[in-house]
Short mmCIF file of C-alpha atoms in Angstrom, two decimals:
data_model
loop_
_atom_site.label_atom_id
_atom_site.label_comp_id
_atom_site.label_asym_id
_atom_site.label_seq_id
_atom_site.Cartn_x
_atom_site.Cartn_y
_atom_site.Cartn_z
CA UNK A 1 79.10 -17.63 160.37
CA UNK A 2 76.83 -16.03 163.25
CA UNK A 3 73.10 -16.93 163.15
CA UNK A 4 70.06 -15.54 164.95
CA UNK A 5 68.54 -19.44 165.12
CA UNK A 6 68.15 -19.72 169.00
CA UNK A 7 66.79 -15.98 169.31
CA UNK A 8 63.98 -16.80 166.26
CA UNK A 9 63.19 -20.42 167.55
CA UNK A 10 63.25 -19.19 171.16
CA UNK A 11 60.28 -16.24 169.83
CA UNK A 12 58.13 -19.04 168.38
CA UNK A 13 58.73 -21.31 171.73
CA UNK A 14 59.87 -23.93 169.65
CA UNK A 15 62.28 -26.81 170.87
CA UNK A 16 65.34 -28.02 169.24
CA UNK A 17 63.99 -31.16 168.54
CA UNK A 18 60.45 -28.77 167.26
CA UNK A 19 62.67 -27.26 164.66
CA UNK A 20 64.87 -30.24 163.42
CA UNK A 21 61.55 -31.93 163.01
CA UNK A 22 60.30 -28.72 160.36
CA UNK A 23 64.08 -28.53 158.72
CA UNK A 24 64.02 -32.44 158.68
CA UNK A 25 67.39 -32.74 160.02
CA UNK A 26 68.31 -34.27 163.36
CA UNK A 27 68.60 -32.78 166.77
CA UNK A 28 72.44 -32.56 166.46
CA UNK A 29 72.33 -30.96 163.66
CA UNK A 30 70.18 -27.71 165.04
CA UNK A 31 72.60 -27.86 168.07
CA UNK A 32 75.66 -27.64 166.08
CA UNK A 33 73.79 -24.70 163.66
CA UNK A 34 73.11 -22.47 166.72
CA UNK A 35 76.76 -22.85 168.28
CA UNK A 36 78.24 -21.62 165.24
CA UNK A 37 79.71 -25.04 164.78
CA UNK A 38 78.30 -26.05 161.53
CA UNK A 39 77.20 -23.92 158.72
CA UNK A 40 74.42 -25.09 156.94
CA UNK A 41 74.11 -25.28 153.02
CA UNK A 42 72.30 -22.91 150.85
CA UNK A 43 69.61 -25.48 150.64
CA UNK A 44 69.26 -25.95 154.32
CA UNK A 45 69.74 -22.19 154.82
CA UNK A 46 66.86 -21.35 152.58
CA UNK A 47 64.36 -23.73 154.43
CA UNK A 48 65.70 -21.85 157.70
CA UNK A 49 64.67 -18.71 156.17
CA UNK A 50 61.46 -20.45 154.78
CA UNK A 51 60.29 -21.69 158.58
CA UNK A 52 61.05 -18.67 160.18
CA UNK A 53 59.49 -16.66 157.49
CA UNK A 54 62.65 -14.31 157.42
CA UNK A 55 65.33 -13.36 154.98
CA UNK A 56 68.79 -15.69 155.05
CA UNK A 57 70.56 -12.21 156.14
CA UNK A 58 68.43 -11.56 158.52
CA UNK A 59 69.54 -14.55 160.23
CA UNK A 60 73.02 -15.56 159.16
CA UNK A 61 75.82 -12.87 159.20
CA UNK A 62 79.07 -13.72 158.18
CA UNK A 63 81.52 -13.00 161.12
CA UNK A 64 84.97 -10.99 160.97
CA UNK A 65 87.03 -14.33 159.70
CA UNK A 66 84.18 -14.70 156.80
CA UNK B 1 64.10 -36.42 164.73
CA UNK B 2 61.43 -37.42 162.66
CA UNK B 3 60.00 -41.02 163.32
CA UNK B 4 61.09 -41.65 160.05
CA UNK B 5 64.55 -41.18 160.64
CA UNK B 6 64.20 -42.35 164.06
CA UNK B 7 63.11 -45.35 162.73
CA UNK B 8 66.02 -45.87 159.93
CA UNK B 9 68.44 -45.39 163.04
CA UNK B 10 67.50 -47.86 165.09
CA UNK B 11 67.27 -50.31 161.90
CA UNK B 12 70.21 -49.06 160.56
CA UNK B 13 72.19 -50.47 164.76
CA UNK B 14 70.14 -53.73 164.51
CA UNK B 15 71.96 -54.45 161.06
CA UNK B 16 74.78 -53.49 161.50
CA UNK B 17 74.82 -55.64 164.60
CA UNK B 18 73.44 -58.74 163.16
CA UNK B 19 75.95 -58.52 159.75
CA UNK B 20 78.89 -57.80 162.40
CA UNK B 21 77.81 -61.18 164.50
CA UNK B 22 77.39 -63.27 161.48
CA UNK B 23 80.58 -62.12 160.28
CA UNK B 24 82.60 -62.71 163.52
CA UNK B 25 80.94 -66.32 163.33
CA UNK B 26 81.74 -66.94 159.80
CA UNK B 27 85.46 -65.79 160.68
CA UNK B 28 85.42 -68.49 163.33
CA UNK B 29 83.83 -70.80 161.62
CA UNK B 30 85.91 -70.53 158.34
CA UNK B 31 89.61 -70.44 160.33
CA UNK B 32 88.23 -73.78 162.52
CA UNK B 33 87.26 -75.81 160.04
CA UNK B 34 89.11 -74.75 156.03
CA UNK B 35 92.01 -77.03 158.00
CA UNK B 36 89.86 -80.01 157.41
CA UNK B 37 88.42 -79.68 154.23
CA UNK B 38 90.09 -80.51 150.78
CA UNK B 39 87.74 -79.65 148.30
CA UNK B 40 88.36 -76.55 145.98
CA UNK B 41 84.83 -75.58 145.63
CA UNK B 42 84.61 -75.72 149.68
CA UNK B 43 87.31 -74.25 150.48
CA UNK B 44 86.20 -70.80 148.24
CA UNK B 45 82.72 -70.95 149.67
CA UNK B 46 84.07 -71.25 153.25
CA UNK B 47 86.80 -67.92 152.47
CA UNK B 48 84.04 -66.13 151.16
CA UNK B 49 81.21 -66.64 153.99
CA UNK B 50 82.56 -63.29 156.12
CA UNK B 51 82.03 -61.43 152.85
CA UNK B 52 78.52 -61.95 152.98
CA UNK B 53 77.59 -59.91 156.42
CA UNK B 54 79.86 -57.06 155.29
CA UNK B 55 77.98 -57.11 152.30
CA UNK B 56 75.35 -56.86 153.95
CA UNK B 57 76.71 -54.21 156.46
CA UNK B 58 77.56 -51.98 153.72
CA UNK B 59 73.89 -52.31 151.89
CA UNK B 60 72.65 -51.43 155.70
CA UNK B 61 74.71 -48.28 155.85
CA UNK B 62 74.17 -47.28 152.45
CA UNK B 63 70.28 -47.28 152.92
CA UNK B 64 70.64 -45.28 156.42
CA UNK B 65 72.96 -42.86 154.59
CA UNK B 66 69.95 -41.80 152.20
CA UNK B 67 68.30 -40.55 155.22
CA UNK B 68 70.97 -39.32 157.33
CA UNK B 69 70.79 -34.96 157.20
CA UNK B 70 73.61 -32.77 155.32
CA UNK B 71 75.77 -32.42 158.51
CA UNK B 72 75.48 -36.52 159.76
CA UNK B 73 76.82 -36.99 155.47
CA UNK B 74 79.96 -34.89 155.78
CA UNK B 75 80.80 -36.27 159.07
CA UNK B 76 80.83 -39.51 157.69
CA UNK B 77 82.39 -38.69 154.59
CA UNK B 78 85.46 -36.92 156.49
CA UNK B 79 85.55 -39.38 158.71
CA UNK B 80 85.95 -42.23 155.90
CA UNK B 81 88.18 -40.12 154.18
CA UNK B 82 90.51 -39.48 157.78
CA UNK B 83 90.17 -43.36 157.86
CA UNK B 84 91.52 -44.17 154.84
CA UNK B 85 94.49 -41.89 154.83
CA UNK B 86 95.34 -43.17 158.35
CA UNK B 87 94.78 -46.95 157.83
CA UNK B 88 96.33 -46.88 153.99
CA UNK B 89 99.88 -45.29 156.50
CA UNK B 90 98.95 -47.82 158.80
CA UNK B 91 99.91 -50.82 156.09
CA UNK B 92 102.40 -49.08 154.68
CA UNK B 93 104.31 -48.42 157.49
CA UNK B 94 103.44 -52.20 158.67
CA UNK B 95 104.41 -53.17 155.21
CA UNK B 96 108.11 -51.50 155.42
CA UNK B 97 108.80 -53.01 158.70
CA UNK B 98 107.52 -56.28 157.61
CA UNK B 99 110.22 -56.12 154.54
CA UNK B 100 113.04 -55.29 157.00
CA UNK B 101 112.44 -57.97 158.91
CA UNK B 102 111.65 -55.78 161.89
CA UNK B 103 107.94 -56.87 162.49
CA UNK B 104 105.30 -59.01 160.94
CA UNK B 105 101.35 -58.99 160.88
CA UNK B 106 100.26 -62.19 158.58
CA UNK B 107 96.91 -61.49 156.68
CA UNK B 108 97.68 -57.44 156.22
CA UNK B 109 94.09 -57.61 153.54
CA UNK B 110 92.22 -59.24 156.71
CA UNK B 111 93.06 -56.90 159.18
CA UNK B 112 92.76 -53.56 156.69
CA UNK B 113 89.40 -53.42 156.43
CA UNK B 114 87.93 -53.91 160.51
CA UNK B 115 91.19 -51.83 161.32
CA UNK B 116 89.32 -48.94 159.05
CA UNK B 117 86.14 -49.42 160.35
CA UNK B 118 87.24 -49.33 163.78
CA UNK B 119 89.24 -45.84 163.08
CA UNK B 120 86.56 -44.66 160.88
CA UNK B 121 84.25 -44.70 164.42
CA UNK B 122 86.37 -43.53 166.51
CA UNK B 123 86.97 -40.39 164.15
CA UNK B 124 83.28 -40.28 163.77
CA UNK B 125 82.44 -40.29 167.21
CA UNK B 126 84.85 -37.58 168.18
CA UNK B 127 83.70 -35.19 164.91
CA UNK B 128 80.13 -35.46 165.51
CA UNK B 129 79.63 -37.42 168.84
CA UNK B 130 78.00 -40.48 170.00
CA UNK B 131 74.82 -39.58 168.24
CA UNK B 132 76.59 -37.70 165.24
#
């Protein structure tokens, strides 16, 4: 899954740690989401969506492999 | 991180730390002295002080698990469940060895469970890194 985190946080001038304070999940967490190394849950992708005030597919794409 | 979490963290180390200390003291304690002591009653209180810390241990990762985020859950739940598989071929293999007459480890239920805590953060620490 490809995601648009770093661009949107990056527009507000938020930090990591800015943004895994509003999702409530740790540091690590936010660094793992925006290397494409974790995909978050539906849960965790709708408070994404909720904080940046966009639509879930306007931030996550599913790459070629799904 | 929140201060909340932040918080649960750093209580969550300090636990773990104490439980691990008072266990590695009641080990000590139990193995130097149960040679000396005849009573029955004595004898099961002494075998069961190391239970106590991990007990305790587990209660004090338990709690920090309620606050640990989606991705710190699955880490630890794959790396318990990478743990497992590995330590449960660990005693089996020990075990087969052990009936051949090849090799022997005394105590296999003493050493099974720090053997799968030890793996179980090591696997942990390479899936999510030192601070998951």
């Amino acid at each position: 899954m490809e995601n648009k985190l770093k661009e949107l946080r990056g527009e507000r001038g938020w930090s990591q740690s800015d943004l895994a304070e509003r999702l409530d999940v740790s540091r690590q967490t936010v660094i793992s989401i925006e290397r494409g190394k974790y995909d978050p849950s539906l849960p965790l992708a709708f408070k994404i969506s909720s904080v940046f005030g966009e639509a879930i597919e306007n931030i996550f794409t599913p790459n070629e492999s799904g | 991180m929140s201060e909340k979490r932040k918080t649960a963290c750093r209580r969550y180390r300090i636990e773990t730390f104490v439980a691990m200390a008072i266990y590695l003291a009641a080990v000590f304690i139990a193995t130097q002295v149960s040679g000396n002591v005849t009573d029955q009653t004595a004898l099961i209180a002494l075998s069961l002080a190391p239970i106590v810390p991990m007990i305790y241990a587990v209660y004090a990762f338990f709690k920090y698990y309620r606050v640990m985020d989606e991705r710190e859950r699955r880490i630890a739940s794959d790396a318990a469940a990478l743990a497992l598989v590995i330590s449960v071929l660990a005693a089996i293999t020990i075990g087969f060895m052990q009936s051949l007459g090849g090799f022997a480890i005394d105590d296999v239920m003493n050493w099974f469970g720090p053997f799968m805590i030890v793996v179980w953060s090591l696997i942990r620490i390479r899936i999510g890194g030192p601070d998951w």
